[in-house]
Tab-separated table of C-alpha atoms in Angstrom:
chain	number	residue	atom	x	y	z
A	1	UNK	CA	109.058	183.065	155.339
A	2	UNK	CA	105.500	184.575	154.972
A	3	UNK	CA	107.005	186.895	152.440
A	4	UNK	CA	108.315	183.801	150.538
A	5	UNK	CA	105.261	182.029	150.409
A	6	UNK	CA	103.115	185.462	149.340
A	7	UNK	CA	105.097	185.341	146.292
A	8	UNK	CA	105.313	181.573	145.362
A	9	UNK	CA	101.088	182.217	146.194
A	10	UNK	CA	100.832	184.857	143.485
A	11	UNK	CA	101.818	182.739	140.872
A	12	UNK	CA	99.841	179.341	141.623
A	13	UNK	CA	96.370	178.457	140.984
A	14	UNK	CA	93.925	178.766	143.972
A	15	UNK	CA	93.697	174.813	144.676
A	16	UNK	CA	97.824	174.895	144.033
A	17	UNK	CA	97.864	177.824	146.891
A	18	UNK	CA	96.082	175.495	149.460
A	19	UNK	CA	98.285	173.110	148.783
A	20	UNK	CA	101.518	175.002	148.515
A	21	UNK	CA	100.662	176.721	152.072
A	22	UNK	CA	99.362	173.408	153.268
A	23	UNK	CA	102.634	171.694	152.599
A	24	UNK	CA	105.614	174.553	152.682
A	25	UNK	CA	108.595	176.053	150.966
A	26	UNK	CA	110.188	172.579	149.917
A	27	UNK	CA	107.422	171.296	147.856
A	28	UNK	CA	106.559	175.184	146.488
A	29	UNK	CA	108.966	174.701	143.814
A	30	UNK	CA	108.123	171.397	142.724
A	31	UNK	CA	104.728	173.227	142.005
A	32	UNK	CA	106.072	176.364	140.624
A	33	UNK	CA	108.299	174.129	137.985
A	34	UNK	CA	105.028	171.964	137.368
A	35	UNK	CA	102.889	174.735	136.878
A	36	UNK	CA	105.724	176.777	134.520
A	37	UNK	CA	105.470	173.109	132.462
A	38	UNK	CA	101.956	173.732	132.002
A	39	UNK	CA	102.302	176.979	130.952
A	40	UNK	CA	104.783	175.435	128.426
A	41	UNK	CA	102.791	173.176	127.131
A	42	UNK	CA	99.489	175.513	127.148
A	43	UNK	CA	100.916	178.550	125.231
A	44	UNK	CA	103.720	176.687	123.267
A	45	UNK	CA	103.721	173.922	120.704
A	46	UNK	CA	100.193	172.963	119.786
A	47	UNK	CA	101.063	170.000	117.974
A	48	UNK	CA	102.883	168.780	120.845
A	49	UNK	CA	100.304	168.816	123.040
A	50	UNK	CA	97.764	167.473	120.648
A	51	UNK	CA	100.143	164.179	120.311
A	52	UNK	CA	100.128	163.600	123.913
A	53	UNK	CA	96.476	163.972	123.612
A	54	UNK	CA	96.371	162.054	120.999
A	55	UNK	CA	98.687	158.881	122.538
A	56	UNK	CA	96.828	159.477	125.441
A	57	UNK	CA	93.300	158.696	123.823
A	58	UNK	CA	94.929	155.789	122.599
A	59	UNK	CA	96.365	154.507	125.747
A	60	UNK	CA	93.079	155.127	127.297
A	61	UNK	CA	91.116	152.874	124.596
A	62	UNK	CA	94.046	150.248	124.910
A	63	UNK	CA	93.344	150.112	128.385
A	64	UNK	CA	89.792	149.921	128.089
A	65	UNK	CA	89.494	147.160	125.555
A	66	UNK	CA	92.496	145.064	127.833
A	67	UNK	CA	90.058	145.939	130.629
A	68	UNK	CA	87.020	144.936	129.003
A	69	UNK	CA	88.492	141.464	127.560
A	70	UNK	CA	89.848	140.929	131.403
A	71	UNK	CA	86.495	141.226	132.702
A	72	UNK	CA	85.292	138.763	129.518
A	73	UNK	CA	88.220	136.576	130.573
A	74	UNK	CA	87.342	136.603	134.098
A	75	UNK	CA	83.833	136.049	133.875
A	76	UNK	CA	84.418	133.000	131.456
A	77	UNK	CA	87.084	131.782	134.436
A	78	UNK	CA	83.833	131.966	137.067
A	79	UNK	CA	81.552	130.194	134.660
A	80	UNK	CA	83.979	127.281	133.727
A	81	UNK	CA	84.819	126.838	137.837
A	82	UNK	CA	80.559	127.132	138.478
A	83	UNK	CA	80.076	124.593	135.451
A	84	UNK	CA	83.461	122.256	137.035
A	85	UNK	CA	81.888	122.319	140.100
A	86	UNK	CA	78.402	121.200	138.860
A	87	UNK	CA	80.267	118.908	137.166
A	88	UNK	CA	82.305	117.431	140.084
A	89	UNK	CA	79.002	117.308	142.531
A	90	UNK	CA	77.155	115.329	139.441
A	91	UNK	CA	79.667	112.871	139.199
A	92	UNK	CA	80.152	112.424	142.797
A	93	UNK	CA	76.378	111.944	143.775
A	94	UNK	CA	76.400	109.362	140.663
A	95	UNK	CA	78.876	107.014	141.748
A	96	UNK	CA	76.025	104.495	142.786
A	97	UNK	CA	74.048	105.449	139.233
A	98	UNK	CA	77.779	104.770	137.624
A	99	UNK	CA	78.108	101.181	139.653
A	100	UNK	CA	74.417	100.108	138.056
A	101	UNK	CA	75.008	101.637	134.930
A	102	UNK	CA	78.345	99.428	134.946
A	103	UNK	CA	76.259	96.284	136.479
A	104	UNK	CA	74.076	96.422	133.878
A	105	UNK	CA	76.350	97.119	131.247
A	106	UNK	CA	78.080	93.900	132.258
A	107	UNK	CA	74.794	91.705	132.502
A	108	UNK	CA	74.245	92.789	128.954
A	109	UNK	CA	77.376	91.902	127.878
A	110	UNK	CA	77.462	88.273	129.477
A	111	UNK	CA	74.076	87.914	128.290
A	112	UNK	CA	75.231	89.220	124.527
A	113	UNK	CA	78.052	86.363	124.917
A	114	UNK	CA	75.611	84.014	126.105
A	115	UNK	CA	73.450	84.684	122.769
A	116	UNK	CA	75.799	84.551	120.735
A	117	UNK	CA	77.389	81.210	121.956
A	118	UNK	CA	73.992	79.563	121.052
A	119	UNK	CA	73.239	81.279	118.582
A	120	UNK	CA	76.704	79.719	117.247
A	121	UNK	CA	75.482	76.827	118.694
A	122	UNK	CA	72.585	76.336	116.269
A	123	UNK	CA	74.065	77.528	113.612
A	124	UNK	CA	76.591	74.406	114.076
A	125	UNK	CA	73.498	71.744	114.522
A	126	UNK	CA	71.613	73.291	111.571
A	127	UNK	CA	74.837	72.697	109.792
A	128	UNK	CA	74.823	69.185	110.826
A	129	UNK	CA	71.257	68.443	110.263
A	130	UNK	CA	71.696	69.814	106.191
A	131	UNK	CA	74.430	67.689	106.027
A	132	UNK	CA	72.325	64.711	107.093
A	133	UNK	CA	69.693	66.016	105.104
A	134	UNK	CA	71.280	66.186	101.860
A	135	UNK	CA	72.980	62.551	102.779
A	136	UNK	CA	69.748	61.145	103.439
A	137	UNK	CA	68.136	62.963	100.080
A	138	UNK	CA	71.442	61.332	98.026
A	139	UNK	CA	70.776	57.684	99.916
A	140	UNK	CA	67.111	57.603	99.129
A	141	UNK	CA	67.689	58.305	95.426
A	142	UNK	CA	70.033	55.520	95.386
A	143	UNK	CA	67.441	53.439	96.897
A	144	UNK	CA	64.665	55.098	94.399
A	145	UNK	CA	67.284	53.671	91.336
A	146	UNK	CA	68.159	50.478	92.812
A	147	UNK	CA	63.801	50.045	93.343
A	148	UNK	CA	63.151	51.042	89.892
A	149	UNK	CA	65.871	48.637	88.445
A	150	UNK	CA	64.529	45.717	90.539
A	151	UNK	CA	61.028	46.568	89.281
A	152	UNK	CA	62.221	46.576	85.715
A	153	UNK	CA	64.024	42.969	86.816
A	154	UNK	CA	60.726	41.993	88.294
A	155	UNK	CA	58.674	42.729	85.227
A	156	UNK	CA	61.293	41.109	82.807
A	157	UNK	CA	61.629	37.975	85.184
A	158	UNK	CA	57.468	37.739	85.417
A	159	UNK	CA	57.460	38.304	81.402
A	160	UNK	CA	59.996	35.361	80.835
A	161	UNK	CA	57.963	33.061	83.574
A	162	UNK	CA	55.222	34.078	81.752
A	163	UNK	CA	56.752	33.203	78.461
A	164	UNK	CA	58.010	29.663	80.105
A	165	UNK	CA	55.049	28.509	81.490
A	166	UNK	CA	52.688	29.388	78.542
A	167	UNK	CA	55.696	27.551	76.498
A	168	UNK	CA	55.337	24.769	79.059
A	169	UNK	CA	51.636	24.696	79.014
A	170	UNK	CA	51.958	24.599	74.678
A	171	UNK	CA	54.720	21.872	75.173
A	172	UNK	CA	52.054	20.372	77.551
A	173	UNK	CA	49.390	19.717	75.380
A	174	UNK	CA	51.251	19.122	72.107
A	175	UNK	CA	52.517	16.618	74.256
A	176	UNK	CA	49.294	15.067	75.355
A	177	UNK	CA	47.947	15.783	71.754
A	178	UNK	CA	50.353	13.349	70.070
């Protein structure tokens, strides 16, 4: 066997040999076909080889960008849970600041109702009070006409007693002239 494994050592690399002696006959031609591959590939086909290389850059660079965005992705994940859990200790330590906020918010709006009821309120007297106003206005202009026509009636009646008693008084004393 240390003939066999002399010969399979003349044909593999040194790190290949420590291996190949390391692990025995079995696995020395897995390494002897690998190694013949190599060969293949080395002294053959250039293009070949520069394909793989080629797909092989671009795997690479796939995997790095995936990799990259992953890490993007993952670091976005840890600052949404941070900012949700910020967010969720906030809210519960401002329960009691949510209750007054909501206490308040109520007292303002029974005290916007309560405004607005008397301000509706006022709005219905001072409706009230022009209409009274503008009834009273109309009445005392009636009153104004009827005064002025009885003060026309007045001076007409005192111009006709006048009249009549200055007639009287003439009748008088042609009277006690004849």
């Amino acid at each position: 066997m240390s003939t066999g494994l002399s010969a399979t050592n003349r044909t593999l690399s040194g790190s290949r040999k420590l291996k190949a002696s390391l692990v025995g006959s079995r696995n020395t031609e897995f390494l002897q076909f690998v190694e013949r591959t190599e060969d293949a590939f080395a002294n053959s086909n250039n293009n070949a080889v520069e394909e793989v290389r080629r797909i092989l850059t671009d795997v690479r660079t796939q995997y790095d960008s995936v990799h990259t965005e992953a890490n993007r992705k993952e670091a976005e994940l840890v600052r949404l849970r941070e900012s949700l859990r910020l967010l969720d200790q906030s809210h519960g330590t401002g329960t009691d600041e949510f209750a007054k906020k909501e206490d308040v918010r109520a007292s303002l709006k029974k005290q916007h109702k309560d405004t607005w009821k008397s301000i509706m309120e006022e709005a219905t007297k001072n409706k009230v009070y022009n209409h009274m106003k503008n009834r009273i206005n109309k009445e005392q202009e009636l009153l104004k006409e009827k005064l002025l026509g009885m003060e026309r009636h007045l001076t007409r009646k005192t111009s006709e007693s006048s009249r009549k008693v200055s007639q009287q008084e003439r009748l008088t004393r042609q009277s006690a002239q004849s």
